[in-house]
mmCIF file of C-alpha atoms and ligand atoms in Angstrom:
data_model
loop_
_atom_site.group_PDB
_atom_site.id
_atom_site.type_symbol
_atom_site.label_atom_id
_atom_site.label_comp_id
_atom_site.label_asym_id
_atom_site.label_seq_id
_atom_site.Cartn_x
_atom_site.Cartn_y
_atom_site.Cartn_z
ATOM 1 C CA MET X 192 10.777 -42.950 -18.194
ATOM 2 C CA ALA X 193 11.624 -44.802 -15.336
ATOM 3 C CA GLU X 194 11.723 -43.882 -11.412
ATOM 4 C CA LEU X 195 13.108 -40.825 -10.389
ATOM 5 C CA ARG X 196 15.345 -41.907 -7.501
ATOM 6 C CA VAL X 197 14.912 -38.971 -4.298
ATOM 7 C CA VAL X 198 17.402 -37.982 -1.941
ATOM 8 C CA VAL X 199 15.031 -35.802 0.678
ATOM 9 C CA ALA X 200 17.542 -33.846 2.548
ATOM 10 C CA GLY X 201 16.019 -31.652 6.045
ATOM 11 C CA ALA X 202 14.010 -35.287 6.579
ATOM 12 C CA GLY X 203 13.532 -34.046 9.865
ATOM 13 C CA GLY X 204 12.244 -30.749 9.538
ATOM 14 C CA ARG X 205 8.529 -29.841 8.997
ATOM 15 C CA MET X 206 9.163 -29.438 4.833
ATOM 16 C CA GLY X 207 11.088 -32.334 5.078
ATOM 17 C CA ALA X 208 8.259 -34.996 6.688
ATOM 18 C CA ALA X 209 6.540 -33.581 3.755
ATOM 19 C CA ASN X 210 8.382 -33.938 0.693
ATOM 20 C CA ILE X 211 8.877 -37.610 2.381
ATOM 21 C CA ARG X 212 4.774 -37.795 2.082
ATOM 22 C CA ALA X 213 5.138 -36.434 -1.700
ATOM 23 C CA VAL X 214 8.184 -38.247 -2.505
ATOM 24 C CA THR X 215 6.753 -41.560 -2.076
ATOM 25 C CA SER X 216 2.356 -40.770 -2.769
ATOM 26 C CA LEU X 217 3.119 -39.291 -6.419
ATOM 27 C CA ALA X 218 4.143 -41.701 -10.089
ATOM 28 C CA GLY X 219 6.991 -40.920 -10.571
ATOM 29 C CA LEU X 220 9.409 -40.750 -7.658
ATOM 30 C CA THR X 221 10.780 -42.836 -5.470
ATOM 31 C CA LEU X 222 12.365 -42.408 -2.211
ATOM 32 C CA HIS X 223 15.995 -43.185 -2.665
ATOM 33 C CA ALA X 224 17.597 -41.570 0.538
ATOM 34 C CA ALA X 225 16.296 -39.019 3.773
ATOM 35 C CA ILE X 226 19.541 -37.953 5.290
ATOM 36 C CA ASP X 227 19.228 -35.027 7.874
ATOM 37 C CA ARG X 228 22.683 -32.508 9.997
ATOM 38 C CA ALA X 229 24.919 -34.318 11.428
ATOM 39 C CA GLY X 230 24.428 -35.228 14.646
ATOM 40 C CA ALA X 231 20.679 -34.577 14.469
ATOM 41 C CA PRO X 232 17.996 -36.318 16.836
ATOM 42 C CA ALA X 233 16.347 -37.439 13.223
ATOM 43 C CA VAL X 234 19.588 -39.683 12.322
ATOM 44 C CA GLY X 235 19.422 -43.805 12.644
ATOM 45 C CA ARG X 236 15.116 -43.399 12.553
ATOM 46 C CA ASP X 237 12.922 -44.447 10.013
ATOM 47 C CA ALA X 238 11.948 -41.995 7.223
ATOM 48 C CA GLY X 239 8.339 -42.872 7.182
ATOM 49 C CA LEU X 240 7.705 -43.089 11.385
ATOM 50 C CA TYR X 241 9.138 -39.729 11.092
ATOM 51 C CA ALA X 242 7.763 -38.631 8.393
ATOM 52 C CA GLY X 243 4.266 -40.205 10.461
ATOM 53 C CA ILE X 244 3.404 -42.676 7.656
ATOM 54 C CA GLU X 245 4.166 -46.321 7.126
ATOM 55 C CA PRO X 246 7.976 -47.253 7.282
ATOM 56 C CA LEU X 247 9.631 -46.726 4.710
ATOM 57 C CA GLY X 248 12.333 -48.900 5.324
ATOM 58 C CA VAL X 249 14.842 -46.734 3.966
ATOM 59 C CA GLU X 250 17.644 -44.524 7.267
ATOM 60 C CA ILE X 251 17.460 -40.638 7.544
ATOM 61 C CA SER X 252 21.397 -40.444 7.612
ATOM 62 C CA GLU X 253 23.979 -38.352 7.490
ATOM 63 C CA ASP X 254 26.510 -40.206 5.543
ATOM 64 C CA ILE X 255 25.891 -37.523 2.255
ATOM 65 C CA GLU X 256 28.063 -38.387 -0.261
ATOM 66 C CA ALA X 257 26.628 -42.231 -0.291
ATOM 67 C CA ALA X 258 22.965 -41.360 0.106
ATOM 68 C CA LEU X 259 23.723 -39.662 -3.552
ATOM 69 C CA ASP X 260 25.432 -42.097 -4.872
ATOM 70 C CA GLY X 261 22.898 -44.720 -7.425
ATOM 71 C CA ALA X 262 20.348 -40.855 -6.575
ATOM 72 C CA ASP X 263 18.922 -38.989 -10.004
ATOM 73 C CA ALA X 264 17.691 -35.654 -7.828
ATOM 74 C CA ILE X 265 18.212 -34.246 -4.542
ATOM 75 C CA ILE X 266 15.118 -32.072 -2.959
ATOM 76 C CA ASP X 267 16.132 -29.651 -0.247
ATOM 77 C CA PHE X 268 14.306 -27.976 2.413
ATOM 78 C CA THR X 269 17.082 -27.191 4.605
ATOM 79 C CA ALA X 270 19.693 -23.832 5.297
ATOM 80 C CA PRO X 271 21.690 -22.119 3.308
ATOM 81 C CA ALA X 272 24.827 -23.765 4.157
ATOM 82 C CA ALA X 273 23.801 -26.547 3.503
ATOM 83 C CA SER X 274 21.903 -25.923 0.108
ATOM 84 C CA VAL X 275 24.784 -24.345 -1.669
ATOM 85 C CA ALA X 276 27.027 -26.969 -0.198
ATOM 86 C CA LEU X 277 24.684 -29.440 -2.036
ATOM 87 C CA ALA X 278 24.490 -27.326 -4.928
ATOM 88 C CA GLN X 279 27.894 -28.353 -5.359
ATOM 89 C CA LYS X 280 27.701 -31.369 -5.673
ATOM 90 C CA ALA X 281 25.093 -31.897 -7.613
ATOM 91 C CA GLY X 282 26.579 -30.120 -9.674
ATOM 92 C CA ALA X 283 29.972 -32.832 -9.334
ATOM 93 C CA ARG X 284 26.883 -35.321 -9.948
ATOM 94 C CA GLY X 285 25.269 -34.028 -13.695
ATOM 95 C CA LEU X 286 21.728 -34.404 -10.149
ATOM 96 C CA ILE X 287 19.104 -33.181 -10.455
ATOM 97 C CA HIS X 288 18.976 -30.337 -7.386
ATOM 98 C CA VAL X 289 15.408 -28.866 -6.202
ATOM 99 C CA ILE X 290 16.472 -25.681 -3.804
ATOM 100 C CA GLY X 291 13.648 -24.796 -1.246
ATOM 101 C CA THR X 292 15.929 -23.079 1.436
ATOM 102 C CA THR X 293 15.100 -19.184 2.127
ATOM 103 C CA GLY X 294 17.526 -16.571 2.993
ATOM 104 C CA LEU X 295 19.895 -17.264 1.173
ATOM 105 C CA GLY X 296 22.704 -14.449 0.666
ATOM 106 C CA GLU X 297 24.717 -12.664 -2.342
ATOM 107 C CA ALA X 298 27.611 -14.940 -1.977
ATOM 108 C CA ASP X 299 24.480 -18.390 -1.488
ATOM 109 C CA ASP X 300 23.178 -17.667 -4.396
ATOM 110 C CA VAL X 301 25.662 -17.226 -7.085
ATOM 111 C CA ALA X 302 27.626 -20.226 -5.699
ATOM 112 C CA ILE X 303 23.914 -21.791 -6.724
ATOM 113 C CA ALA X 304 24.231 -20.180 -10.010
ATOM 114 C CA ALA X 305 27.904 -21.363 -10.443
ATOM 115 C CA ALA X 306 27.468 -25.088 -10.134
ATOM 116 C CA ALA X 307 24.112 -25.111 -12.250
ATOM 117 C CA SER X 308 26.626 -24.891 -15.011
ATOM 118 C CA GLY X 309 26.729 -28.638 -14.021
ATOM 119 C CA ALA X 310 23.280 -29.445 -12.485
ATOM 120 C CA ARG X 311 19.892 -28.996 -13.206
ATOM 121 C CA ILE X 312 18.654 -26.742 -10.380
ATOM 122 C CA VAL X 313 15.375 -25.220 -9.241
ATOM 123 C CA LYS X 314 14.756 -22.745 -7.328
ATOM 124 C CA SER X 315 12.701 -21.086 -5.287
ATOM 125 C CA GLY X 316 10.946 -19.424 -2.166
ATOM 126 C CA ASN X 317 7.889 -20.653 -2.860
ATOM 127 C CA PHE X 318 6.888 -24.028 -4.536
ATOM 128 C CA SER X 319 2.695 -23.518 -4.180
ATOM 129 C CA MET X 320 1.063 -23.418 -7.584
ATOM 130 C CA GLY X 321 -0.842 -19.930 -5.899
ATOM 131 C CA VAL X 322 1.440 -18.386 -5.067
ATOM 132 C CA THR X 323 3.617 -18.166 -8.446
ATOM 133 C CA VAL X 324 0.737 -17.621 -10.162
ATOM 134 C CA LEU X 325 0.182 -14.197 -7.256
ATOM 135 C CA ALA X 326 3.626 -14.047 -8.405
ATOM 136 C CA ASN X 327 3.451 -12.464 -12.371
ATOM 137 C CA LEU X 328 -0.780 -10.943 -11.475
ATOM 138 C CA VAL X 329 1.643 -9.504 -8.827
ATOM 139 C CA ARG X 330 4.276 -8.060 -11.643
ATOM 140 C CA LYS X 331 1.074 -6.751 -13.600
ATOM 141 C CA ALA X 332 0.262 -4.897 -10.779
ATOM 142 C CA ALA X 333 2.846 -3.243 -10.622
ATOM 143 C CA GLU X 334 3.475 -2.474 -14.127
ATOM 144 C CA ALA X 335 -0.264 -0.640 -14.179
ATOM 145 C CA LEU X 336 -0.973 0.733 -11.056
ATOM 146 C CA ALA X 337 2.870 2.560 -11.434
ATOM 147 C CA GLU X 338 1.748 5.433 -9.306
ATOM 148 C CA TYR X 339 0.974 3.264 -6.242
ATOM 149 C CA ASP X 340 2.964 2.284 -3.058
ATOM 150 C CA ILE X 341 2.807 -1.896 -2.376
ATOM 151 C CA GLU X 342 3.335 -3.120 1.200
ATOM 152 C CA ILE X 343 4.225 -6.847 1.437
ATOM 153 C CA LEU X 344 2.979 -8.105 4.628
ATOM 154 C CA GLU X 345 3.961 -11.631 5.623
ATOM 155 C CA MET X 346 3.171 -14.260 9.040
ATOM 156 C CA HIS X 347 4.633 -17.120 9.581
ATOM 157 C CA HIS X 348 4.992 -19.713 12.437
ATOM 158 C CA SER X 349 7.578 -18.581 15.587
ATOM 159 C CA ARG X 350 9.565 -21.301 15.136
ATOM 160 C CA LYS X 351 11.033 -19.135 10.873
ATOM 161 C CA VAL X 352 14.629 -18.539 11.441
ATOM 162 C CA ASP X 353 15.226 -15.794 8.395
ATOM 163 C CA ALA X 354 13.284 -12.343 7.506
ATOM 164 C CA PRO X 355 11.221 -10.854 5.301
ATOM 165 C CA SER X 356 10.287 -14.748 4.142
ATOM 166 C CA GLY X 357 11.901 -15.655 0.449
ATOM 167 C CA THR X 358 8.302 -15.165 -0.589
ATOM 168 C CA ALA X 359 7.591 -11.659 0.667
ATOM 169 C CA LEU X 360 10.979 -11.393 -1.182
ATOM 170 C CA LEU X 361 9.836 -13.100 -4.685
ATOM 171 C CA LEU X 362 6.801 -11.634 -4.737
ATOM 172 C CA GLY X 363 8.832 -6.804 -4.021
ATOM 173 C CA GLN X 364 11.405 -8.751 -7.512
ATOM 174 C CA ALA X 365 7.898 -9.380 -8.995
ATOM 175 C CA ALA X 366 6.779 -6.306 -8.183
ATOM 176 C CA ALA X 367 10.926 -4.375 -9.066
ATOM 177 C CA GLU X 368 9.700 -6.075 -12.384
ATOM 178 C CA GLY X 369 6.584 -4.910 -12.644
ATOM 179 C CA ARG X 370 8.407 -1.970 -12.530
ATOM 180 C CA ASP X 371 11.585 -1.861 -14.198
ATOM 181 C CA ILE X 372 13.612 -1.183 -10.629
ATOM 182 C CA SER X 373 15.691 -2.682 -8.611
ATOM 183 C CA LEU X 374 14.526 -3.836 -6.230
ATOM 184 C CA ARG X 375 18.272 -4.381 -3.926
ATOM 185 C CA ASP X 376 17.832 -0.617 -3.731
ATOM 186 C CA HIS X 377 14.278 0.377 -2.996
ATOM 187 C CA SER X 378 12.957 -2.052 -0.775
ATOM 188 C CA VAL X 379 12.634 -0.984 3.149
ATOM 189 C CA ARG X 380 12.739 -3.964 5.561
ATOM 190 C CA VAL X 381 12.432 -1.807 8.954
ATOM 191 C CA ARG X 382 10.716 0.882 9.960
ATOM 192 C CA ASP X 383 10.753 1.771 13.312
ATOM 193 C CA GLY X 384 11.708 5.829 15.711
ATOM 194 C CA HIS X 385 10.787 9.313 13.163
ATOM 195 C CA THR X 386 11.111 7.943 10.187
ATOM 196 C CA GLY X 387 9.156 10.560 7.853
ATOM 197 C CA PRO X 388 7.355 10.166 4.964
ATOM 198 C CA ARG X 389 7.177 6.990 3.257
ATOM 199 C CA GLU X 390 9.466 7.533 -0.002
ATOM 200 C CA LYS X 391 7.883 7.667 -3.172
ATOM 201 C CA GLY X 392 8.739 3.984 -5.531
ATOM 202 C CA THR X 393 9.361 2.418 -2.010
ATOM 203 C CA ILE X 394 8.730 -1.629 -1.513
ATOM 204 C CA GLY X 395 7.832 -1.854 1.839
ATOM 205 C CA PHE X 396 7.759 -5.629 3.779
ATOM 206 C CA ALA X 397 6.766 -6.187 7.312
ATOM 207 C CA THR X 398 7.113 -9.328 9.486
ATOM 208 C CA LEU X 399 4.787 -11.371 11.822
ATOM 209 C CA ARG X 400 5.997 -14.797 13.465
ATOM 210 C CA GLY X 401 3.224 -16.363 15.540
ATOM 211 C CA GLY X 402 2.320 -20.113 16.894
ATOM 212 C CA THR X 403 1.277 -22.072 14.038
ATOM 213 C CA VAL X 404 1.008 -20.373 10.434
ATOM 214 C CA VAL X 405 2.495 -21.898 7.849
ATOM 215 C CA GLY X 406 2.361 -19.446 5.438
ATOM 216 C CA GLU X 407 0.631 -16.303 5.243
ATOM 217 C CA HIS X 408 1.283 -12.800 2.570
ATOM 218 C CA SER X 409 -0.719 -9.785 0.998
ATOM 219 C CA VAL X 410 1.038 -7.971 -1.622
ATOM 220 C CA ILE X 411 -1.220 -4.313 -1.120
ATOM 221 C CA PHE X 412 -1.177 -1.456 -3.298
ATOM 222 C CA ALA X 413 -1.875 1.963 -1.905
ATOM 223 C CA GLY X 414 -3.553 4.221 -3.962
ATOM 224 C CA PRO X 415 -5.081 7.511 -4.104
ATOM 225 C CA SER X 416 -8.446 6.604 -2.240
ATOM 226 C CA GLU X 417 -7.965 2.813 -2.350
ATOM 227 C CA ARG X 418 -6.418 0.063 -1.860
ATOM 228 C CA ILE X 419 -6.129 -3.625 -4.082
ATOM 229 C CA GLU X 420 -4.610 -6.170 -1.673
ATOM 230 C CA MET X 421 -3.421 -9.734 -3.108
ATOM 231 C CA ILE X 422 -3.393 -11.943 -1.062
ATOM 232 C CA HIS X 423 -1.966 -15.766 -0.362
ATOM 233 C CA ARG X 424 -3.193 -18.448 2.519
ATOM 234 C CA ALA X 425 -0.634 -21.438 2.908
ATOM 235 C CA GLU X 426 -3.047 -24.135 3.831
ATOM 236 C CA ASP X 427 -0.724 -27.358 4.820
ATOM 237 C CA ARG X 428 3.096 -27.783 4.235
ATOM 238 C CA ALA X 429 1.502 -30.197 0.520
ATOM 239 C CA ILE X 430 1.399 -27.830 -1.486
ATOM 240 C CA PHE X 431 5.240 -27.253 -1.545
ATOM 241 C CA ALA X 432 6.884 -30.049 -0.488
ATOM 242 C CA HIS X 433 4.140 -31.726 -4.489
ATOM 243 C CA GLY X 434 5.288 -27.733 -6.096
ATOM 244 C CA ALA X 435 8.647 -29.714 -5.439
ATOM 245 C CA ALA X 436 7.822 -32.809 -6.060
ATOM 246 C CA ARG X 437 6.883 -31.263 -9.904
ATOM 247 C CA ALA X 438 10.338 -29.409 -10.087
ATOM 248 C CA ALA X 439 11.940 -32.063 -9.758
ATOM 249 C CA LEU X 440 9.996 -34.630 -12.241
ATOM 250 C CA TRP X 441 10.747 -31.340 -15.078
ATOM 251 C CA ALA X 442 13.134 -30.868 -14.954
ATOM 252 C CA GLN X 443 14.462 -34.621 -15.864
ATOM 253 C CA SER X 444 13.252 -33.611 -19.484
ATOM 254 C CA GLN X 445 15.636 -30.302 -19.039
ATOM 255 C CA PRO X 446 19.245 -29.085 -19.279
ATOM 256 C CA ASN X 447 22.434 -28.290 -17.033
ATOM 257 C CA GLY X 448 20.295 -23.991 -15.823
ATOM 258 C CA LEU X 449 19.670 -22.811 -12.456
ATOM 259 C CA TYR X 450 15.456 -22.926 -13.275
ATOM 260 C CA ALA X 451 12.452 -21.168 -11.215
ATOM 261 C CA MET X 452 8.824 -22.481 -10.329
ATOM 262 C CA THR X 453 8.220 -20.262 -13.193
ATOM 263 C CA ASP X 454 9.175 -21.980 -15.583
ATOM 264 C CA VAL X 455 8.429 -25.389 -14.387
ATOM 265 C CA LEU X 456 4.433 -24.487 -15.091
ATOM 266 C CA GLY X 457 5.366 -22.448 -18.373
ATOM 267 C CA LEU X 458 4.898 -18.432 -17.141
HETATM 268 N N1 LIG S 788 9.864 -22.803 -1.137
HETATM 269 C C1 LIG S 788 9.380 -23.648 -0.300
HETATM 270 O O1 LIG S 788 8.390 -23.221 -0.726
HETATM 271 C C2 LIG S 788 9.517 -23.523 1.010
HETATM 272 C C3 LIG S 788 10.092 -23.068 1.934
HETATM 273 N N2 LIG S 788 11.061 -23.117 2.995
HETATM 274 C C4 LIG S 788 11.993 -23.123 3.077
HETATM 275 O O2 LIG S 788 12.672 -24.275 3.866
HETATM 276 C C5 LIG S 788 13.735 -23.829 5.197
HETATM 277 C C6 LIG S 788 13.273 -25.680 5.762
HETATM 278 O O3 LIG S 788 11.991 -24.839 6.799
HETATM 279 P P1 LIG S 788 11.339 -25.769 7.405
HETATM 280 O O4 LIG S 788 11.573 -27.015 7.197
HETATM 281 O O5 LIG S 788 9.898 -24.955 7.934
HETATM 282 O O6 LIG S 788 12.714 -26.327 8.924
HETATM 283 P P2 LIG S 788 13.274 -26.995 9.667
HETATM 284 O O7 LIG S 788 14.473 -26.490 10.528
HETATM 285 O O8 LIG S 788 12.324 -27.973 10.400
HETATM 286 O O9 LIG S 788 14.227 -28.127 8.402
HETATM 287 C C7 LIG S 788 15.053 -27.801 8.322
HETATM 288 C C8 LIG S 788 16.058 -29.577 8.908
HETATM 289 O O10 LIG S 788 17.255 -28.918 7.785
HETATM 290 C C9 LIG S 788 17.614 -29.620 8.593
HETATM 291 N N3 LIG S 788 19.563 -28.883 8.424
HETATM 292 C C10 LIG S 788 19.984 -28.221 8.547
HETATM 293 N N4 LIG S 788 21.421 -27.905 8.321
HETATM 294 C C11 LIG S 788 21.800 -29.472 7.788
HETATM 295 C C12 LIG S 788 22.489 -29.582 6.910
HETATM 296 N N5 LIG S 788 24.136 -29.157 6.830
HETATM 297 N N6 LIG S 788 22.577 -31.146 6.522
HETATM 298 C C13 LIG S 788 21.269 -31.203 6.216
HETATM 299 N N7 LIG S 788 20.171 -30.789 6.967
HETATM 300 C C14 LIG S 788 20.252 -30.359 7.669
HETATM 301 C C15 LIG S 788 17.670 -29.573 9.898
HETATM 302 O O11 LIG S 788 18.361 -29.879 10.658
HETATM 303 P P3 LIG S 788 18.474 -29.396 12.617
HETATM 304 O O12 LIG S 788 16.706 -28.732 13.302
HETATM 305 O O13 LIG S 788 19.310 -30.395 13.407
HETATM 306 O O14 LIG S 788 19.223 -28.715 12.633
HETATM 307 C C16 LIG S 788 16.110 -29.888 9.973
HETATM 308 O O15 LIG S 788 16.031 -30.636 10.088
HETATM 309 C C17 LIG S 788 13.213 -23.043 5.449
HETATM 310 O O16 LIG S 788 14.462 -22.465 4.324
HETATM 311 C C18 LIG S 788 12.413 -22.364 4.812
HETATM 312 O O17 LIG S 788 11.928 -21.113 4.347
HETATM 313 C C19 LIG S 788 10.243 -23.833 3.249
HETATM 314 C C20 LIG S 788 7.949 -24.214 3.388
HETATM 315 C C21 LIG S 788 8.159 -23.981 1.986
HETATM 316 O O1 LIG S 789 9.488 -21.114 6.528
HETATM 317 C C1 LIG S 789 8.999 -21.742 5.572
HETATM 318 O O2 LIG S 789 7.788 -22.931 7.088
HETATM 319 C C2 LIG S 789 7.838 -20.711 4.964
HETATM 320 N N1 LIG S 789 9.084 -20.750 4.544
HETATM 321 C C3 LIG S 789 8.949 -19.804 2.958
HETATM 322 C C4 LIG S 789 9.360 -18.688 2.787
HETATM 323 O O3 LIG S 789 10.897 -18.046 3.121
HETATM 324 O O4 LIG S 789 9.034 -17.908 1.958
HETATM 325 C C5 LIG S 789 7.560 -20.143 2.242
HETATM 326 C C6 LIG S 789 6.789 -20.935 3.193
HETATM 327 O O5 LIG S 789 6.507 -19.057 2.891
HETATM 328 C C7 LIG S 789 7.001 -21.353 4.374
#
């Protein structure tokens, strides 16, 4: 099979750099173009040098349409509005679109699902193998421990702009599926002041921010006289970038549609 020609979106960002390193180091992919927000400081810089590796001769560009000409796939860890716009372009051109962006609203999700009629879109709040497997374990534990209270705690670096994290919501969704309830109707995202006792059957979220933490998530099942804690600690952004690259390669042999990382891993 020919090498997959990948456009890395958000090339000037933390994940953009990790994605450039992954795409240029893994077999089966080639860096076709790198793009960033119009006017961003990375625009005009060599994508390799910006990502801390050797020069690649690929300049980070703000011209999205030119970048997509001749491309097969977009790996996109940017911002919600940018990801929706890229999904629509991927749909119009029949591309593969891997979306790692978090903080998407309901309208964004609807627009991305609509774009997937013309594209192969793989979207996940976390592209690591560890979290994808953890979500399956959480679903099973939530079902088996039907009476236990579920709390999800996450900590990320001080530059993160959305909360709860996409991963916390993904794990919450897995727990809700295990309980056969709607996460939207059962989640408690903030506690402050005189809250009263915990409402039975809810899924609580707590958010910590600070320093350079790549990403830590705990799912706590608290029952009578015992507690189970499932913890994932991300140590390097390469785990997300490698998962995204794997998703792009997997999507090559799929029909148009919207997929999750569980589909990629066959879970
Ligand atoms: N699903 C997963 O596995 C993971 C998801 N993420 C998510 O990925 C996203 C990015 O994270 P991170 O790299 O840390 O954030 P950064 O802020 O470091 O990077 C985001 C990049 O996207 C750029 N950008 C913003 N708007 C546009 C646009 N319209 N077109 C092109 N580029 C744009 C930003 O430019 P500028 O700064 O100039 O605005 C920046 O370079 C977040 O939503 C984060 O939560 C992160 C890690 C793993
Ligand atoms: O913004 C980040 O950094 C991360 N975002 C994702 C999330 O919101 O869960 C994934 C990872 O935890 C890092």
